[in-house]
Short mmCIF file of C-alpha atoms and ligand atoms in Angstrom, two decimals:
data_model
loop_
_atom_site.label_atom_id
_atom_site.label_comp_id
_atom_site.label_asym_id
_atom_site.label_seq_id
_atom_site.Cartn_x
_atom_site.Cartn_y
_atom_site.Cartn_z
CA MET R 1 -16.08 -40.62 -6.13
CA THR R 2 -15.87 -38.81 -2.81
CA GLU R 3 -16.24 -35.02 -2.70
CA PRO R 4 -13.00 -33.19 -1.83
CA ILE R 5 -13.04 -31.42 1.55
CA SER R 6 -13.70 -27.68 1.13
CA GLU R 7 -11.61 -25.03 2.90
CA ALA R 8 -14.75 -23.78 4.72
CA GLU R 9 -15.46 -27.29 6.08
CA LEU R 10 -11.85 -27.62 7.16
CA GLN R 11 -11.92 -24.27 8.97
CA ARG R 12 -15.13 -25.27 10.78
CA ARG R 13 -13.56 -28.55 11.94
CA LEU R 14 -10.39 -26.73 13.00
CA ALA R 15 -12.51 -24.37 15.10
CA GLN R 16 -14.29 -27.35 16.71
CA LEU R 17 -10.99 -29.02 17.58
CA GLU R 18 -9.66 -25.76 18.97
CA ALA R 19 -12.78 -25.39 21.11
CA LYS R 20 -11.99 -28.83 22.56
CA GLY R 21 -8.55 -27.45 23.51
CA LEU R 22 -6.58 -29.69 21.13
CA SER R 23 -4.41 -26.77 19.96
CA ARG R 24 -2.97 -26.62 23.49
CA LEU R 25 -1.46 -30.05 22.92
CA LEU R 26 -0.70 -30.25 19.18
CA PRO R 27 1.62 -28.04 17.07
CA SER R 28 -0.38 -25.90 14.62
CA ALA R 29 0.93 -27.82 11.57
CA ASP R 30 -0.52 -31.02 13.08
CA MET R 31 -3.87 -29.34 13.81
CA ARG R 32 -4.64 -28.90 10.10
CA ARG R 33 -3.78 -32.55 9.39
CA ALA R 34 -5.91 -33.66 12.38
CA ALA R 35 -8.86 -31.64 11.06
CA GLU R 36 -8.53 -33.16 7.57
CA LEU R 37 -8.35 -36.70 8.93
CA SER R 38 -11.19 -36.03 11.36
CA LEU R 39 -13.50 -35.07 8.46
CA GLU R 40 -12.40 -38.11 6.47
CA ILE R 41 -12.98 -40.38 9.49
CA ASP R 42 -16.48 -38.91 9.99
CA ARG R 43 -17.35 -39.59 6.35
CA LEU R 44 -16.12 -43.19 6.61
CA LYS R 45 -17.97 -43.77 9.90
CA LYS R 46 -21.22 -42.71 8.26
CA GLU R 47 -20.59 -44.86 5.18
CA LYS R 48 -19.77 -47.98 7.27
CA ASN R 49 -22.15 -47.34 10.21
CA ALA R 50 -19.11 -47.41 12.46
CA VAL R 51 -18.15 -45.88 15.80
CA VAL R 52 -14.72 -45.17 17.21
CA ALA R 53 -14.03 -46.02 20.87
CA GLY R 54 -10.98 -44.42 22.50
CA HIS R 55 -9.32 -45.33 25.79
CA VAL R 56 -8.23 -42.31 27.85
CA TYR R 57 -4.52 -43.17 27.31
CA GLN R 58 -4.81 -42.67 23.55
CA ARG R 59 -3.16 -39.73 21.79
CA PRO R 60 -5.22 -36.55 22.33
CA GLU R 61 -5.96 -36.18 18.60
CA ILE R 62 -7.57 -39.65 18.62
CA LEU R 63 -9.82 -38.66 21.52
CA ALA R 64 -10.67 -35.19 20.19
CA ALA R 65 -10.79 -35.79 16.44
CA ALA R 66 -11.94 -39.40 15.98
CA ALA R 67 -13.58 -40.94 19.06
CA ASP R 68 -17.36 -41.15 19.49
CA PHE R 69 -16.92 -42.27 23.06
CA THR R 70 -13.97 -42.30 25.42
CA GLY R 71 -13.36 -43.70 28.88
CA ASP R 72 -11.75 -46.38 31.01
CA SER R 73 -11.84 -50.11 30.32
CA TYR R 74 -15.16 -50.56 32.11
CA ARG R 75 -17.03 -47.71 30.42
CA LEU R 76 -15.74 -48.68 26.97
CA ALA R 77 -16.76 -52.31 27.46
CA LYS R 78 -20.28 -51.18 28.40
CA LEU R 79 -20.64 -48.64 25.59
CA CYS R 80 -19.31 -51.03 22.94
CA ALA R 81 -21.91 -53.60 24.05
CA GLN R 82 -24.68 -50.99 23.74
CA THR R 83 -23.85 -49.33 20.44
CA ALA R 84 -26.14 -49.92 17.48
CA ALA R 85 -23.26 -49.51 15.01
CA ASP R 86 -22.21 -52.43 12.80
CA THR R 87 -18.50 -51.74 13.25
CA ILE R 88 -16.44 -50.70 16.27
CA VAL R 89 -12.98 -49.27 15.64
CA PHE R 90 -11.21 -49.73 18.96
CA CYS R 91 -8.44 -47.26 19.69
CA GLY R 92 -6.77 -48.95 22.61
CA VAL R 93 -4.99 -52.26 23.11
CA ARG R 94 -5.80 -55.80 22.05
CA PHE R 95 -7.51 -57.07 25.22
CA MET R 96 -9.95 -54.15 25.05
CA ALA R 97 -10.88 -54.86 21.42
CA GLU R 98 -11.22 -58.58 22.24
CA THR R 99 -13.58 -57.68 25.09
CA ALA R 100 -15.69 -55.60 22.71
CA LYS R 101 -15.85 -58.55 20.31
CA LEU R 102 -16.85 -60.96 23.10
CA LEU R 103 -19.71 -58.65 24.05
CA SER R 104 -20.80 -58.11 20.44
CA PRO R 105 -19.82 -61.19 18.43
CA GLN R 106 -21.99 -60.15 15.48
CA LYS R 107 -20.25 -56.78 15.08
CA THR R 108 -17.04 -56.11 13.18
CA VAL R 109 -14.42 -55.03 15.71
CA ILE R 110 -11.27 -53.44 14.33
CA LEU R 111 -8.04 -52.76 16.22
CA PRO R 112 -6.17 -50.17 14.10
CA ALA R 113 -2.83 -51.07 15.76
CA PRO R 114 -2.91 -54.89 15.82
CA GLU R 115 0.47 -55.08 17.61
CA ALA R 116 -0.89 -53.06 20.57
CA GLY R 117 -0.49 -55.55 23.41
CA CYS R 118 -0.19 -55.11 27.17
CA THR R 119 2.47 -56.49 29.52
CA LEU R 120 -0.20 -57.59 31.99
CA ALA R 121 -2.14 -59.53 29.35
CA ASP R 122 1.14 -61.08 28.12
CA SER R 123 2.14 -62.20 31.63
CA ILE R 124 -0.28 -65.12 31.93
CA THR R 125 -1.73 -67.90 29.79
CA ALA R 126 -4.77 -70.14 30.20
CA ASP R 127 -2.39 -73.02 31.08
CA ASP R 128 -0.96 -70.89 33.91
CA VAL R 129 -4.48 -70.33 35.28
CA ARG R 130 -5.32 -74.03 35.04
CA ALA R 131 -2.10 -74.82 36.98
CA LEU R 132 -3.05 -72.26 39.66
CA LYS R 133 -6.53 -73.79 39.96
CA ALA R 134 -4.97 -77.25 40.35
CA GLN R 135 -2.65 -75.90 43.07
CA TYR R 136 -5.47 -74.09 44.91
CA PRO R 137 -8.58 -76.17 44.21
CA GLY R 138 -11.95 -74.55 44.86
CA LEU R 139 -10.72 -70.95 45.13
CA PRO R 140 -12.57 -68.43 42.97
CA VAL R 141 -10.43 -66.86 40.24
CA ILE R 142 -10.88 -63.09 39.94
CA THR R 143 -9.24 -61.75 36.79
CA TYR R 144 -8.28 -58.23 35.81
CA ILE R 145 -9.75 -57.30 32.43
CA ASN R 146 -6.19 -56.78 31.08
CA THR R 147 -5.99 -60.45 29.99
CA ALA R 148 -6.56 -62.63 26.92
CA VAL R 149 -9.98 -64.16 26.25
CA GLU R 150 -8.62 -67.67 27.04
CA VAL R 151 -7.55 -66.46 30.50
CA LYS R 152 -10.95 -64.87 31.12
CA ALA R 153 -12.52 -68.19 30.13
CA GLU R 154 -10.71 -69.88 33.05
CA SER R 155 -12.02 -67.25 35.50
CA ASP R 156 -15.05 -66.86 37.75
CA CYS R 157 -15.26 -63.10 37.43
CA VAL R 158 -13.55 -60.28 35.55
CA VAL R 159 -12.82 -56.94 37.22
CA THR R 160 -11.52 -53.56 36.08
CA SER R 161 -9.65 -50.94 38.09
CA ALA R 162 -13.01 -49.18 38.58
CA ASN R 163 -14.69 -52.08 40.39
CA ALA R 164 -11.98 -54.49 41.64
CA GLU R 165 -12.30 -53.44 45.28
CA LEU R 166 -16.11 -53.68 45.29
CA ILE R 167 -16.12 -57.09 43.60
CA LEU R 168 -13.39 -58.54 45.82
CA ARG R 169 -15.34 -57.38 48.90
CA ARG R 170 -18.36 -59.26 47.56
CA PHE R 171 -16.36 -62.44 46.96
CA TYR R 172 -14.79 -62.28 50.42
CA LYS R 173 -18.29 -62.36 51.95
CA LYS R 174 -18.58 -65.96 50.73
CA HIS R 175 -14.95 -67.10 50.35
CA PRO R 176 -12.09 -66.71 52.86
CA ARG R 177 -9.46 -67.02 50.09
CA LEU R 178 -9.33 -66.20 46.41
CA ILE R 179 -6.98 -66.03 43.44
CA PHE R 180 -6.41 -62.59 41.87
CA ILE R 181 -4.57 -62.46 38.51
CA PRO R 182 -2.43 -61.24 36.84
CA ASP R 183 -1.38 -57.88 38.39
CA ALA R 184 0.72 -58.55 41.51
CA LEU R 185 0.95 -54.83 42.32
CA MET R 186 -2.78 -54.16 42.05
CA GLY R 187 -3.32 -57.36 44.03
CA ALA R 188 -0.97 -56.14 46.78
CA ASN R 189 -2.79 -52.78 46.85
CA LEU R 190 -6.17 -54.52 47.10
CA ALA R 191 -4.86 -56.77 49.87
CA GLN R 192 -3.70 -53.68 51.78
CA THR R 193 -7.08 -51.92 51.39
CA LEU R 194 -9.07 -55.01 52.35
CA GLY R 195 -6.81 -56.06 55.24
CA LYS R 196 -5.86 -59.34 53.55
CA THR R 197 -2.52 -61.13 53.49
CA PRO R 198 -0.96 -62.01 50.11
CA GLY R 199 -0.15 -65.69 49.88
CA ARG R 200 -2.70 -66.53 52.58
CA ASP R 201 -6.03 -64.80 51.81
CA ILE R 202 -5.21 -63.67 48.27
CA ILE R 203 -3.12 -65.71 45.84
CA LEU R 204 -1.35 -63.47 43.35
CA TRP R 205 0.34 -63.91 39.98
CA LYS R 206 3.61 -62.21 38.95
CA GLY R 207 2.28 -59.83 36.27
CA SER R 208 2.86 -56.09 36.21
CA CYS R 209 2.30 -53.10 33.96
CA VAL R 210 5.46 -51.82 32.28
CA VAL R 211 4.23 -48.23 32.73
CA HIS R 212 3.04 -48.21 36.32
CA GLU R 213 5.70 -50.44 37.87
CA GLY R 214 8.38 -47.86 37.03
CA PHE R 215 7.33 -44.85 39.15
CA ASN R 216 9.51 -43.63 42.00
CA ALA R 217 8.03 -42.69 45.39
CA GLY R 218 10.99 -40.37 46.14
CA VAL R 219 9.88 -38.07 43.31
CA ILE R 220 6.43 -37.74 44.90
CA ARG R 221 7.98 -36.77 48.25
CA SER R 222 10.23 -34.14 46.68
CA TYR R 223 7.30 -32.57 44.76
CA ARG R 224 5.12 -32.51 47.87
CA SER R 225 7.67 -30.32 49.62
CA ARG R 226 7.84 -27.95 46.61
CA TYR R 227 4.07 -27.69 46.05
CA PRO R 228 2.11 -27.27 49.30
CA GLY R 229 -1.46 -28.50 48.85
CA LEU R 230 -0.47 -30.91 46.07
CA LYS R 231 -2.83 -33.88 45.68
CA VAL R 232 -1.22 -37.04 44.34
CA LEU R 233 -3.42 -39.49 42.44
CA ALA R 234 -2.03 -42.90 41.48
CA HIS R 235 -3.40 -45.66 39.29
CA SER R 236 -3.92 -48.85 41.29
CA GLU R 237 -1.48 -50.69 38.98
CA CYS R 238 1.32 -48.70 40.72
CA PRO R 239 3.52 -50.36 43.35
CA PRO R 240 2.24 -50.19 46.96
CA ASP R 241 4.92 -47.66 48.03
CA ILE R 242 3.54 -45.22 45.42
CA VAL R 243 -0.03 -45.85 46.56
CA ARG R 244 0.99 -45.23 50.18
CA GLU R 245 2.41 -41.82 49.17
CA SER R 246 -0.79 -40.87 47.31
CA ASP R 247 -3.99 -39.11 48.35
CA PHE R 248 -6.09 -41.30 46.06
CA ALA R 249 -5.53 -44.59 44.24
CA GLY R 250 -7.90 -46.09 41.72
CA GLY R 251 -8.65 -46.44 38.03
CA THR R 252 -8.51 -43.68 35.43
CA SER R 253 -12.23 -42.85 35.84
CA GLY R 254 -11.84 -42.58 39.61
CA MET R 255 -8.83 -40.27 39.18
CA MET R 256 -10.76 -37.95 36.84
CA ALA R 257 -13.77 -37.94 39.18
CA TYR R 258 -11.49 -37.04 42.12
CA ILE R 259 -10.09 -34.03 40.22
CA GLY R 260 -13.61 -32.95 39.29
CA LYS R 261 -14.90 -32.90 42.84
CA THR R 262 -11.86 -31.43 44.64
CA CYS R 263 -10.19 -28.05 44.58
CA ALA R 264 -6.47 -28.58 45.21
CA ALA R 265 -3.55 -26.20 44.64
CA ALA R 266 -2.14 -28.71 42.14
CA TYR R 267 -2.52 -32.35 41.09
CA MET R 268 0.06 -34.96 40.21
CA LEU R 269 -1.27 -37.89 38.18
CA VAL R 270 0.93 -40.94 38.58
CA THR R 271 -0.15 -42.88 35.52
CA GLU R 272 0.12 -42.97 31.72
CA CYS R 273 0.67 -39.53 30.17
CA GLY R 274 -2.59 -39.55 28.21
CA LEU R 275 -4.65 -39.03 31.35
CA GLY R 276 -2.70 -35.89 32.21
CA GLU R 277 -3.35 -34.50 28.74
CA LEU R 278 -7.04 -35.26 29.05
CA ALA R 279 -7.14 -33.62 32.49
CA LEU R 280 -5.56 -30.48 31.00
CA LEU R 281 -8.39 -30.30 28.45
CA ASP R 282 -11.21 -31.20 30.86
CA PHE R 283 -10.03 -28.97 33.71
CA PRO R 284 -8.37 -25.95 32.05
CA ASP R 285 -8.42 -23.94 35.28
CA LYS R 286 -6.61 -26.52 37.41
CA LYS R 287 -2.87 -26.94 37.77
CA PHE R 288 -1.16 -30.24 36.94
CA ILE R 289 2.38 -31.32 37.73
CA ALA R 290 3.75 -33.70 35.13
CA MET R 291 4.66 -37.14 36.44
CA CYS R 292 3.86 -39.70 33.84
CA ARG R 293 5.19 -42.48 31.63
CA LEU R 294 4.09 -43.36 28.11
CA CYS R 295 2.48 -46.71 27.34
CA PRO R 296 4.28 -47.93 24.20
CA TYR R 297 1.18 -49.90 23.16
CA MET R 298 -1.44 -47.24 23.76
CA LYS R 299 0.55 -44.71 21.77
CA LEU R 300 0.81 -46.88 18.63
CA THR R 301 -2.49 -45.71 17.15
CA CYS R 302 -2.46 -42.60 14.94
CA LEU R 303 -5.30 -40.88 13.08
CA GLU R 304 -3.85 -42.27 9.82
CA ASP R 305 -4.28 -45.84 11.18
CA VAL R 306 -7.91 -45.16 12.08
CA THR R 307 -8.59 -43.78 8.60
CA ALA R 308 -6.90 -46.73 6.87
CA ALA R 309 -8.64 -49.27 9.13
CA LEU R 310 -12.04 -47.75 8.36
CA LYS R 311 -11.37 -47.69 4.62
CA ALA R 312 -10.09 -51.26 4.26
CA PRO R 313 -9.05 -53.14 7.41
CA SER R 314 -6.31 -55.72 7.02
CA PRO R 315 -7.08 -59.25 8.30
CA PHE R 316 -4.69 -58.55 11.23
CA GLN R 317 -6.79 -55.57 12.30
CA ILE R 318 -10.06 -57.50 12.44
CA ILE R 319 -10.73 -59.25 15.77
CA GLN R 320 -12.02 -62.78 15.25
CA ASN R 321 -14.56 -64.59 17.43
CA PRO R 322 -12.88 -67.10 19.74
CA PRO R 323 -14.01 -70.76 19.72
CA ALA R 324 -17.64 -70.93 20.96
CA GLU R 325 -16.89 -72.65 24.29
CA THR R 326 -14.06 -70.20 25.12
CA ALA R 327 -16.34 -67.29 24.26
CA ARG R 328 -19.18 -68.67 26.36
CA ARG R 329 -17.01 -69.10 29.46
CA ALA R 330 -15.20 -65.77 29.06
CA LEU R 331 -18.52 -63.99 28.57
CA ALA R 332 -19.89 -65.59 31.74
CA ALA R 333 -16.93 -64.15 33.70
CA LEU R 334 -17.49 -60.72 32.11
CA ASN R 335 -21.23 -60.82 32.80
CA LYS R 336 -20.48 -61.73 36.42
CA MET R 337 -18.58 -58.42 36.60
CA PHE R 338 -21.54 -56.46 35.17
CA GLU R 339 -23.87 -58.21 37.63
CA LEU R 340 -21.68 -57.45 40.67
CA ALA R 341 -20.50 -53.98 39.65
CA GLY R 342 -23.86 -52.73 38.38
P1 13P Z 1 -8.46 -48.17 33.35
O1 13P Z 1 -9.52 -49.19 33.22
O2 13P Z 1 -8.32 -47.59 34.74
O3 13P Z 1 -8.62 -47.08 32.34
O4 13P Z 1 -7.04 -48.87 33.12
C1 13P Z 1 -6.70 -49.57 31.98
C2 13P Z 1 -5.25 -49.74 31.87
O5 13P Z 1 -4.77 -50.40 30.99
C3 13P Z 1 -4.42 -49.08 32.86
O6 13P Z 1 -3.09 -49.25 32.55
FE1 SF4 Z 2 -1.13 -52.54 29.66
FE2 SF4 Z 2 0.16 -50.90 31.27
FE3 SF4 Z 2 -0.27 -50.15 28.77
FE4 SF4 Z 2 -2.33 -50.28 30.51
S1 SF4 Z 2 -0.60 -48.90 30.57
S2 SF4 Z 2 -2.30 -51.08 28.41
S3 SF4 Z 2 -1.70 -52.05 31.77
S4 SF4 Z 2 0.99 -51.89 29.43
#
């Protein structure tokens, strides 16, 4: 029998969540529910020796009331590999939970929203990669982490938005041409930065992110004229015309770091809405102009799902180990990233 939560405990948790700024983003009725679930999640984490990982695009109550660690794809992959917990509850999308499982095959990895996919990961299969390799024999395959395990297994190296530029530079020291999959827009942005020509020096696939492909550069121009001193930060999954209009382009961690070390009149974050909410909490004295789109997959996970998954995960929520040879090859591509990115 579990002890009921006392009113004093609930008030203490409410105060903690308020101190994190959550009440700026949630209606007060939802704050009480978030505090109750947060206490229940803590109790279950202790009982199961579990941790909760939360990607920065998750709902703010997941990040403030449930997550033990938060971050971008790269940071979460590293922290999940390092944790001593027996169970990882991954609040994010499927490819992220699969990456955690690859890095910790002995741990139980749970994805509370099993239908949380990603349009980039869905854009390419292992057969597609094998066909590309047959068409361009000998070229190294550099693969964005937003892909299935089977696709990683066909790759030479995985990258994330935080290290793609660095790793491509390293590969270009030894190879005049390479294959970059599956994000055509990120690939075009990388080609631009590195002075490479798509189709010649960098072979791209036709994948894109449903969130980032939809931004409009005209909106950026009109806001710049209304807000002098505005800094525009775009995720590198955005189309090249958006990146050209921006002051900074990179991954979510790079965008947050840029805000932290600059002092602009206002910031516009051209990415998923969760990052803007996080920026509001982390930088309460800075001004943000809303320009965001919601990821339908990232927003599937609620605190109720985390609680239920911790109590008794369904078979669909538990990430299974891939076949041994697939895991071995995918892990080699991931470890190549850790080696090159440091
Ligand atoms: P980050 O690794 O930059 O957080 O990006 C992950 C992602 O899915 C962006 O859409
Ligand atoms: Fe995938 Fe785009 Fe959602 Fe990121 S924001 S998980 S790339 S669909």
